[in-house]
Amino acid sequence: MRSTRMLVLSATLAFAAGAAAQDITGTILIKKRLTRPSVTAPVSMYQRGPTVKLSEDSNKDPIAYEMSRVVIYLEGPQSPDDNPVSGPPVQIAQRDRRFTPDLVVVPAGSTVSFPNMDPIFHNIYSLSKAKAFDLGSFDQGETRKVVFAKPGIVEIYCHLHPNMAATVVVTPNRWFARPDSDGRFRIPNVPPGQYTVVAWHKSAGFFRKTMVIESGHDGVADFLIPVDVEPKQDAQTKLEPSAGGSTE
């Protein structure tokens, strides 16, 4: 009988905690394209092995493309230990001399796999403060995995193909979202407390708003991404002007 009462009490507390959680919604407003088109040099005549054609960008709408480069997440009282990592595995494949996808978002403690689907070698690495690594060269059909233990922005490249670039956004907890093509986003089931809502754009950087979430009241956070931002150029481009433009 006592165990039954404990189960009922636990279920009641869990329901109450869930009922107290609120949603944070908002809109990202971007008025024009911020990112310079990526221009990639043709394959070197000295490259050995099979030629792999570089795939093209699939998103032709400039504003929708900019929205795809935005991540919204929360900084607050909840730690990664309070929110165990769950959900399907995340991967960034190497396909047609590109990273696919080239932007993923994971909570701290997550593992990301890097399968090589090209008939050529790739060598994936990062020098980012949040996670530095070098996976070495590996061939088609092989996979390497990396655990991202700390929050931060991790920029990833390939030693063998300077045009390849990807980003892993590692958030402090499981409360994050990405906007749709119209800029709308929703972060569900946020416990009451004070948070900083962070909007990050790959070219424009960070934008923050402080918000207090109370039981029974949803939060709203709208962001205007400035249009006078000069996108940064990759250091590789500055060192090798013959590469033909930014790899951003």
Coordinates of C-alpha atoms in Angstrom, one line a residue:
M1 CA 0.0 0.0 0.0
R2 CA 2.8 2.4 0.9
S3 CA 4.5 1.8 -2.4
T4 CA 1.3 2.5 -4.3
R5 CA 0.9 5.8 -2.4
M6 CA 4.5 6.8 -3.3
L7 CA 3.8 6.1 -7.0
V8 CA 0.7 8.2 -6.9
L9 CA 2.6 11.0 -5.1
S10 CA 5.4 10.8 -7.6
A11 CA 3.0 11.0 -10.6
T12 CA 1.2 13.9 -9.0
L13 CA 4.4 15.8 -8.5
A14 CA 5.5 15.1 -12.1
F15 CA 2.2 16.3 -13.4
A16 CA 2.4 19.5 -11.3
A17 CA 5.9 20.2 -12.6
G18 CA 4.8 19.7 -16.2
A19 CA 1.8 21.9 -15.7
A20 CA 4.0 24.7 -14.3
A21 CA 6.2 24.7 -17.3
Q22 CA 5.6 27.4 -19.9
D23 CA 6.4 28.1 -23.5
I24 CA 8.7 30.8 -24.9
T25 CA 7.7 31.9 -28.4
G26 CA 9.0 34.7 -30.6
T27 CA 10.0 35.8 -34.1
I28 CA 13.3 36.4 -35.7
L29 CA 13.3 39.4 -38.1
I30 CA 15.9 39.5 -40.8
K31 CA 15.4 42.0 -43.6
K32 CA 18.1 41.0 -46.1
R33 CA 20.8 38.4 -46.8
L34 CA 23.8 38.7 -44.4
T35 CA 25.9 35.9 -45.8
R36 CA 28.1 36.2 -48.8
P37 CA 27.7 33.3 -51.3
S38 CA 30.3 30.6 -51.0
V39 CA 32.6 30.4 -54.0
T40 CA 34.8 27.3 -54.2
A41 CA 37.8 26.7 -56.3
P42 CA 37.7 23.9 -58.8
V43 CA 39.4 20.6 -57.9
S44 CA 43.2 20.9 -58.3
M45 CA 44.7 19.2 -61.4
Y46 CA 47.2 17.6 -59.0
Q47 CA 44.5 15.9 -56.8
R48 CA 44.8 12.1 -56.8
G49 CA 41.9 9.6 -56.7
P50 CA 38.3 10.0 -57.9
T51 CA 36.8 13.4 -58.6
V52 CA 33.8 14.3 -56.4
K53 CA 31.6 17.0 -57.7
L54 CA 30.8 19.7 -55.2
S55 CA 27.1 19.8 -54.4
E56 CA 25.1 23.1 -54.7
D57 CA 23.2 25.0 -52.0
S58 CA 19.6 23.7 -51.9
N59 CA 18.0 26.8 -50.3
K60 CA 17.7 29.6 -52.9
D61 CA 15.5 31.9 -50.9
P62 CA 17.9 34.4 -49.2
I63 CA 15.8 35.1 -46.1
A64 CA 14.9 31.5 -45.5
Y65 CA 18.6 30.7 -45.9
E66 CA 19.5 33.3 -43.2
M67 CA 16.8 31.8 -40.9
S68 CA 18.4 28.4 -41.3
R69 CA 21.6 29.9 -39.7
V70 CA 19.8 31.0 -36.5
V71 CA 19.6 29.1 -33.2
I72 CA 17.7 30.2 -30.1
Y73 CA 18.5 28.7 -26.7
L74 CA 18.2 29.5 -23.0
E75 CA 20.9 30.3 -20.4
G76 CA 19.6 29.9 -16.9
P77 CA 19.4 28.1 -13.6
Q78 CA 19.1 24.6 -15.1
S79 CA 22.4 22.7 -15.6
P80 CA 23.1 20.0 -18.1
D81 CA 23.0 17.4 -15.2
D82 CA 19.3 18.3 -14.6
N83 CA 18.5 17.5 -18.2
P84 CA 19.9 14.1 -19.4
V85 CA 20.7 13.9 -23.1
S86 CA 18.0 12.1 -25.0
G87 CA 16.7 11.8 -28.6
P88 CA 17.9 10.4 -31.9
P89 CA 21.6 10.3 -32.7
V90 CA 23.0 13.4 -34.5
Q91 CA 25.3 13.2 -37.4
I92 CA 27.2 15.4 -39.8
A93 CA 28.0 13.5 -43.0
Q94 CA 30.7 14.3 -45.5
R95 CA 28.9 14.1 -48.9
D96 CA 29.9 15.7 -52.2
R97 CA 32.7 17.6 -50.6
R98 CA 30.4 19.2 -48.1
F99 CA 29.2 18.8 -44.5
T100 CA 25.6 17.7 -44.5
P101 CA 24.0 19.3 -42.6
D102 CA 26.5 22.1 -42.0
L103 CA 24.8 23.3 -38.8
V104 CA 23.5 21.2 -35.9
V105 CA 22.4 22.0 -32.3
V106 CA 22.9 19.6 -29.4
P107 CA 22.8 19.9 -25.6
A108 CA 26.1 19.6 -23.7
G109 CA 27.0 16.0 -23.3
S110 CA 25.8 14.9 -26.7
T111 CA 27.7 12.8 -29.2
V112 CA 27.9 13.7 -32.9
S113 CA 29.0 11.2 -35.5
F114 CA 30.9 12.1 -38.7
P115 CA 30.4 9.4 -41.4
N116 CA 32.3 9.7 -44.7
M117 CA 30.1 9.0 -47.6
D118 CA 32.5 10.3 -50.3
P119 CA 34.9 8.0 -52.2
I120 CA 37.8 10.2 -51.0
F121 CA 39.5 10.8 -47.7
H122 CA 38.4 13.5 -45.3
N123 CA 40.2 14.8 -42.2
I124 CA 37.8 16.5 -39.8
Y125 CA 39.1 18.9 -37.1
S126 CA 38.3 21.9 -34.9
L127 CA 40.4 24.4 -33.1
S128 CA 37.4 25.9 -31.2
K129 CA 37.7 26.7 -27.5
A130 CA 34.6 24.7 -26.6
K131 CA 35.9 21.6 -28.3
A132 CA 39.2 21.0 -30.1
F133 CA 39.8 17.7 -31.9
D134 CA 41.4 16.1 -35.0
L135 CA 39.8 12.9 -36.3
G136 CA 42.6 12.1 -38.7
S137 CA 42.1 10.9 -42.3
F138 CA 39.4 8.3 -42.9
D139 CA 37.9 6.7 -46.0
Q140 CA 34.4 6.1 -47.4
G141 CA 32.2 4.1 -45.1
E142 CA 34.1 4.9 -42.0
T143 CA 32.7 7.0 -39.1
R144 CA 34.3 9.0 -36.3
K145 CA 32.4 10.3 -33.2
V146 CA 33.0 13.3 -30.9
V147 CA 31.5 14.0 -27.5
F148 CA 30.7 17.7 -27.0
A149 CA 30.8 18.1 -23.2
K150 CA 30.8 21.9 -22.8
P151 CA 28.5 24.6 -24.2
G152 CA 29.8 26.8 -26.9
I153 CA 30.1 27.3 -30.7
V154 CA 32.3 24.7 -32.4
E155 CA 33.5 25.5 -35.9
I156 CA 34.6 22.4 -37.9
Y157 CA 36.7 22.1 -41.0
C158 CA 38.4 19.5 -43.2
H159 CA 42.2 19.5 -43.5
L160 CA 42.0 18.2 -47.1
H161 CA 39.2 20.4 -48.5
P162 CA 39.4 24.1 -47.4
N163 CA 35.9 24.8 -48.8
M164 CA 34.3 22.5 -46.2
A165 CA 32.9 24.1 -43.0
A166 CA 30.3 23.2 -40.4
T167 CA 29.1 24.4 -37.0
V168 CA 28.0 22.6 -33.9
V169 CA 26.1 24.8 -31.4
V170 CA 26.4 23.1 -28.0
T171 CA 23.7 24.5 -25.7
P172 CA 23.8 24.5 -21.9
N173 CA 20.5 22.5 -21.6
R174 CA 17.7 20.9 -23.7
W175 CA 15.8 24.2 -24.2
F176 CA 16.6 25.4 -27.7
A177 CA 14.8 25.9 -31.0
R178 CA 15.4 26.9 -34.6
P179 CA 13.1 29.2 -36.4
D180 CA 10.9 28.3 -39.4
S181 CA 11.4 30.0 -42.8
D182 CA 9.1 32.9 -41.5
G183 CA 11.2 33.4 -38.4
R184 CA 8.8 31.9 -35.8
F185 CA 10.1 29.7 -33.0
R186 CA 8.9 28.0 -29.9
I187 CA 10.7 26.6 -26.9
P188 CA 8.2 24.4 -25.0
N189 CA 8.0 23.2 -21.3
V190 CA 10.3 25.8 -19.7
P191 CA 10.3 25.6 -15.9
P192 CA 9.7 28.9 -14.0
G193 CA 12.8 31.0 -13.4
Q194 CA 14.9 33.8 -14.8
Y195 CA 16.6 33.1 -18.1
T196 CA 18.6 34.7 -20.8
V197 CA 17.1 34.0 -24.2
V198 CA 20.0 33.8 -26.7
A199 CA 19.6 34.2 -30.5
W200 CA 22.7 33.3 -32.4
H201 CA 23.3 33.9 -36.1
K202 CA 26.3 32.3 -37.8
S203 CA 27.4 35.6 -39.4
A204 CA 25.9 38.3 -37.1
G205 CA 26.7 36.7 -33.7
F206 CA 24.9 36.8 -30.4
F207 CA 21.8 38.7 -29.3
R208 CA 20.4 38.3 -25.7
K209 CA 17.3 39.2 -23.8
T210 CA 16.6 38.5 -20.1
M211 CA 13.2 37.0 -19.2
V212 CA 11.4 35.8 -16.1
I213 CA 9.1 32.8 -16.6
E214 CA 6.2 32.5 -14.1
S215 CA 3.8 29.6 -13.7
G216 CA 0.7 30.2 -15.9
H217 CA 2.4 32.8 -18.1
D218 CA 4.1 32.1 -21.4
G219 CA 7.1 34.2 -22.5
V220 CA 7.6 36.1 -25.7
A221 CA 11.0 37.1 -27.1
D222 CA 11.4 38.8 -30.5
F223 CA 14.7 39.6 -32.1
L224 CA 15.8 41.9 -34.9
I225 CA 19.0 40.7 -36.5
P226 CA 20.8 43.9 -37.7
V227 CA 21.3 44.3 -41.5
D228 CA 24.5 46.3 -41.3
V229 CA 26.7 43.4 -40.3
E230 CA 29.8 42.6 -42.4
P231 CA 30.1 38.8 -42.5
K232 CA 33.5 37.6 -41.4
Q233 CA 35.7 35.8 -43.8
D234 CA 37.4 32.6 -43.0
A235 CA 41.0 32.8 -42.2
Q236 CA 41.8 30.2 -44.9
T237 CA 40.4 32.6 -47.5
K238 CA 42.7 35.4 -46.3
L239 CA 45.7 33.1 -46.4
E240 CA 44.8 31.6 -49.8
P241 CA 43.1 34.2 -52.0
S242 CA 43.2 31.8 -54.9
A243 CA 40.5 29.8 -53.1
G244 CA 38.0 32.3 -54.5
G245 CA 35.9 33.9 -51.8
S246 CA 34.6 33.1 -48.3
T247 CA 34.0 29.6 -47.1
E248 CA 31.5 30.9 -44.5

